[in-house]
Amino acid sequence: MKATTITVLAAALGILMLAGCQKTGIYYWGDYSETYYQYMQSPTEETLATHVQSIESVIEQSKRLNKAVPPGIYAEYGYYKLKAGQTDEAVKYFTLEKELYPESRIFMERLIAKTQIHEGDAEEQATAPAGEEQSEAGTVAQTTPAKTTAEAPAGDK
């Protein structure tokens, strides 16, 4: 009976030790993979909204669980913010990605620069006088239509 008790205690101790060695991971992914897969299989506004909510949840839960936000999450969230026209928010998340994962610095800096350039172009377009639009080089070009032969004065034919 003594040997049986020792065997049971040793087995229980072994189970406890193995349970203590369980790997928990440094990232919290939540249901990111499932919602991303659903969005890729059926890219609708509904599946996109579900996926964006999943990303928001990953960011919130990572902070709450004191884990690192997984690589690429801030960048992807910034991309969706950019698509929604929220350029300041996009730059904020691109910057967070760059700070958390320095290996993404070059890519994130390019995205930030392009975002700020396009934001500047949009502001210039909005402030251009009527009938004028900004070109790529920033010069103002007239947007009046070219005359066709039917509209041209008789001396121009």
C-alpha positions as a Python dict, from the first residue, in 0.01 Angstrom:
ca = {
    (1, 'M'): (0, 0, 0),
    (2, 'K'): (286, 231, 71),
    (3, 'A'): (427, 178, -280),
    (4, 'T'): (86, 254, -434),
    (5, 'T'): (58, 582, -243),
    (6, 'I'): (407, 685, -348),
    (7, 'T'): (328, 596, -712),
    (8, 'V'): (5, 802, -704),
    (9, 'L'): (181, 1098, -543),
    (10, 'A'): (465, 1079, -794),
    (11, 'A'): (216, 1069, -1083),
    (12, 'A'): (23, 1366, -941),
    (13, 'L'): (345, 1560, -891),
    (14, 'G'): (452, 1478, -1247),
    (15, 'I'): (121, 1603, -1387),
    (16, 'L'): (148, 1926, -1188),
    (17, 'M'): (501, 1983, -1309),
    (18, 'L'): (402, 1929, -1672),
    (19, 'A'): (106, 2163, -1634),
    (20, 'G'): (343, 2430, -1501),
    (21, 'C'): (556, 2402, -1815),
    (22, 'Q'): (270, 2484, -2050),
    (23, 'K'): (374, 2739, -2312),
    (24, 'T'): (145, 3042, -2308),
    (25, 'G'): (298, 3243, -2594),
    (26, 'I'): (398, 3605, -2604),
    (27, 'Y'): (116, 3718, -2834),
    (28, 'Y'): (-261, 3717, -2808),
    (29, 'W'): (-421, 3641, -3146),
    (30, 'G'): (-784, 3593, -3045),
    (31, 'D'): (-997, 3497, -3344),
    (32, 'Y'): (-783, 3694, -3590),
    (33, 'S'): (-707, 3394, -3813),
    (34, 'E'): (-1071, 3291, -3840),
    (35, 'T'): (-1203, 3638, -3924),
    (36, 'Y'): (-920, 3703, -4172),
    (37, 'Y'): (-993, 3373, -4346),
    (38, 'Q'): (-1365, 3456, -4363),
    (39, 'Y'): (-1288, 3799, -4508),
    (40, 'M'): (-1053, 3652, -4772),
    (41, 'Q'): (-1310, 3388, -4867),
    (42, 'S'): (-1597, 3635, -4885),
    (43, 'P'): (-1477, 3998, -4900),
    (44, 'T'): (-1792, 4185, -4800),
    (45, 'E'): (-1850, 4489, -4581),
    (46, 'E'): (-1985, 4256, -4312),
    (47, 'T'): (-1681, 4024, -4305),
    (48, 'L'): (-1449, 4327, -4317),
    (49, 'A'): (-1627, 4484, -4020),
    (50, 'T'): (-1601, 4156, -3829),
    (51, 'H'): (-1230, 4131, -3907),
    (52, 'V'): (-1163, 4492, -3804),
    (53, 'Q'): (-1347, 4428, -3476),
    (54, 'S'): (-1128, 4122, -3427),
    (55, 'I'): (-815, 4335, -3477),
    (56, 'E'): (-945, 4589, -3226),
    (57, 'S'): (-1008, 4304, -2982),
    (58, 'V'): (-656, 4165, -3034),
    (59, 'I'): (-508, 4508, -2955),
    (60, 'E'): (-726, 4558, -2645),
    (61, 'Q'): (-681, 4204, -2511),
    (62, 'S'): (-306, 4209, -2571),
    (63, 'K'): (-278, 4518, -2354),
    (64, 'R'): (-511, 4375, -2091),
    (65, 'L'): (-319, 4045, -2077),
    (66, 'N'): (14, 4232, -2073),
    (67, 'K'): (125, 4068, -2398),
    (68, 'A'): (282, 4220, -2707),
    (69, 'V'): (50, 4310, -2993),
    (70, 'P'): (133, 4055, -3266),
    (71, 'P'): (349, 4165, -3561),
    (72, 'G'): (157, 4331, -3842),
    (73, 'I'): (-161, 4398, -3641),
    (74, 'Y'): (-99, 4772, -3599),
    (75, 'A'): (2, 4799, -3966),
    (76, 'E'): (-309, 4617, -4087),
    (77, 'Y'): (-534, 4823, -3860),
    (78, 'G'): (-365, 5139, -3989),
    (79, 'Y'): (-431, 5023, -4345),
    (80, 'Y'): (-802, 4982, -4274),
    (81, 'K'): (-808, 5326, -4110),
    (82, 'L'): (-642, 5468, -4423),
    (83, 'K'): (-902, 5303, -4646),
    (84, 'A'): (-1171, 5462, -4429),
    (85, 'G'): (-1014, 5806, -4487),
    (86, 'Q'): (-880, 5839, -4132),
    (87, 'T'): (-525, 5935, -4227),
    (88, 'D'): (-421, 6065, -3884),
    (89, 'E'): (-529, 5737, -3723),
    (90, 'A'): (-353, 5541, -3998),
    (91, 'V'): (-26, 5724, -3936),
    (92, 'K'): (-67, 5665, -3561),
    (93, 'Y'): (-93, 5287, -3610),
    (94, 'F'): (183, 5274, -3873),
    (95, 'T'): (406, 5453, -3620),
    (96, 'L'): (312, 5208, -3343),
    (97, 'E'): (402, 4918, -3572),
    (98, 'K'): (736, 5079, -3656),
    (99, 'E'): (818, 5138, -3288),
    (100, 'L'): (718, 4790, -3171),
    (101, 'Y'): (879, 4605, -3462),
    (102, 'P'): (1190, 4793, -3584),
    (103, 'E'): (1233, 4549, -3873),
    (104, 'S'): (923, 4709, -4028),
    (105, 'R'): (1069, 5061, -4005),
    (106, 'I'): (1149, 5113, -4375),
    (107, 'F'): (810, 4987, -4493),
    (108, 'M'): (618, 5183, -4228),
    (109, 'E'): (811, 5503, -4300),
    (110, 'R'): (727, 5469, -4671),
    (111, 'L'): (360, 5417, -4590),
    (112, 'I'): (360, 5715, -4356),
    (113, 'A'): (529, 5935, -4620),
    (114, 'K'): (285, 5827, -4893),
    (115, 'T'): (-9, 5879, -4660),
    (116, 'Q'): (106, 6231, -4574),
    (117, 'I'): (177, 6315, -4941),
    (118, 'H'): (-168, 6197, -5049),
    (119, 'E'): (-327, 6380, -4758),
    (120, 'G'): (-148, 6696, -4872),
    (121, 'D'): (-267, 6643, -5230),
    (122, 'A'): (-624, 6602, -5110),
    (123, 'E'): (-601, 6926, -4911),
    (124, 'E'): (-458, 7110, -5214),
    (125, 'Q'): (-737, 6973, -5434),
    (126, 'A'): (-994, 7095, -5182),
    (127, 'T'): (-845, 7447, -5175),
    (128, 'A'): (-789, 7487, -5554),
    (129, 'P'): (-1017, 7748, -5715),
    (130, 'A'): (-1310, 7618, -5919),
    (131, 'G'): (-1209, 7508, -6269),
    (132, 'E'): (-853, 7433, -6160),
    (133, 'E'): (-690, 7122, -6020),
    (134, 'Q'): (-350, 7043, -5880),
    (135, 'S'): (-114, 6833, -6088),
    (136, 'E'): (129, 6574, -5944),
    (137, 'A'): (403, 6839, -5939),
    (138, 'G'): (178, 7076, -5742),
    (139, 'T'): (119, 7322, -6027),
    (140, 'V'): (-228, 7445, -6108),
    (141, 'A'): (-372, 7331, -6439),
    (142, 'Q'): (-685, 7456, -6611),
    (143, 'T'): (-955, 7193, -6646),
    (144, 'T'): (-1141, 7356, -6934),
    (145, 'P'): (-1219, 7112, -7212),
    (146, 'A'): (-1028, 7132, -7540),
    (147, 'K'): (-1217, 7275, -7835),
    (148, 'T'): (-1337, 7026, -8092),
    (149, 'T'): (-1349, 7109, -8461),
    (150, 'A'): (-1723, 7157, -8435),
    (151, 'E'): (-1680, 7418, -8157),
    (152, 'A'): (-1373, 7593, -8301),
    (153, 'P'): (-1427, 7930, -8473),
    (154, 'A'): (-1434, 7916, -8852),
    (155, 'G'): (-1083, 8068, -8883),
    (156, 'D'): (-925, 7789, -8668),
    (157, 'K'): (-1022, 7497, -8897),
}
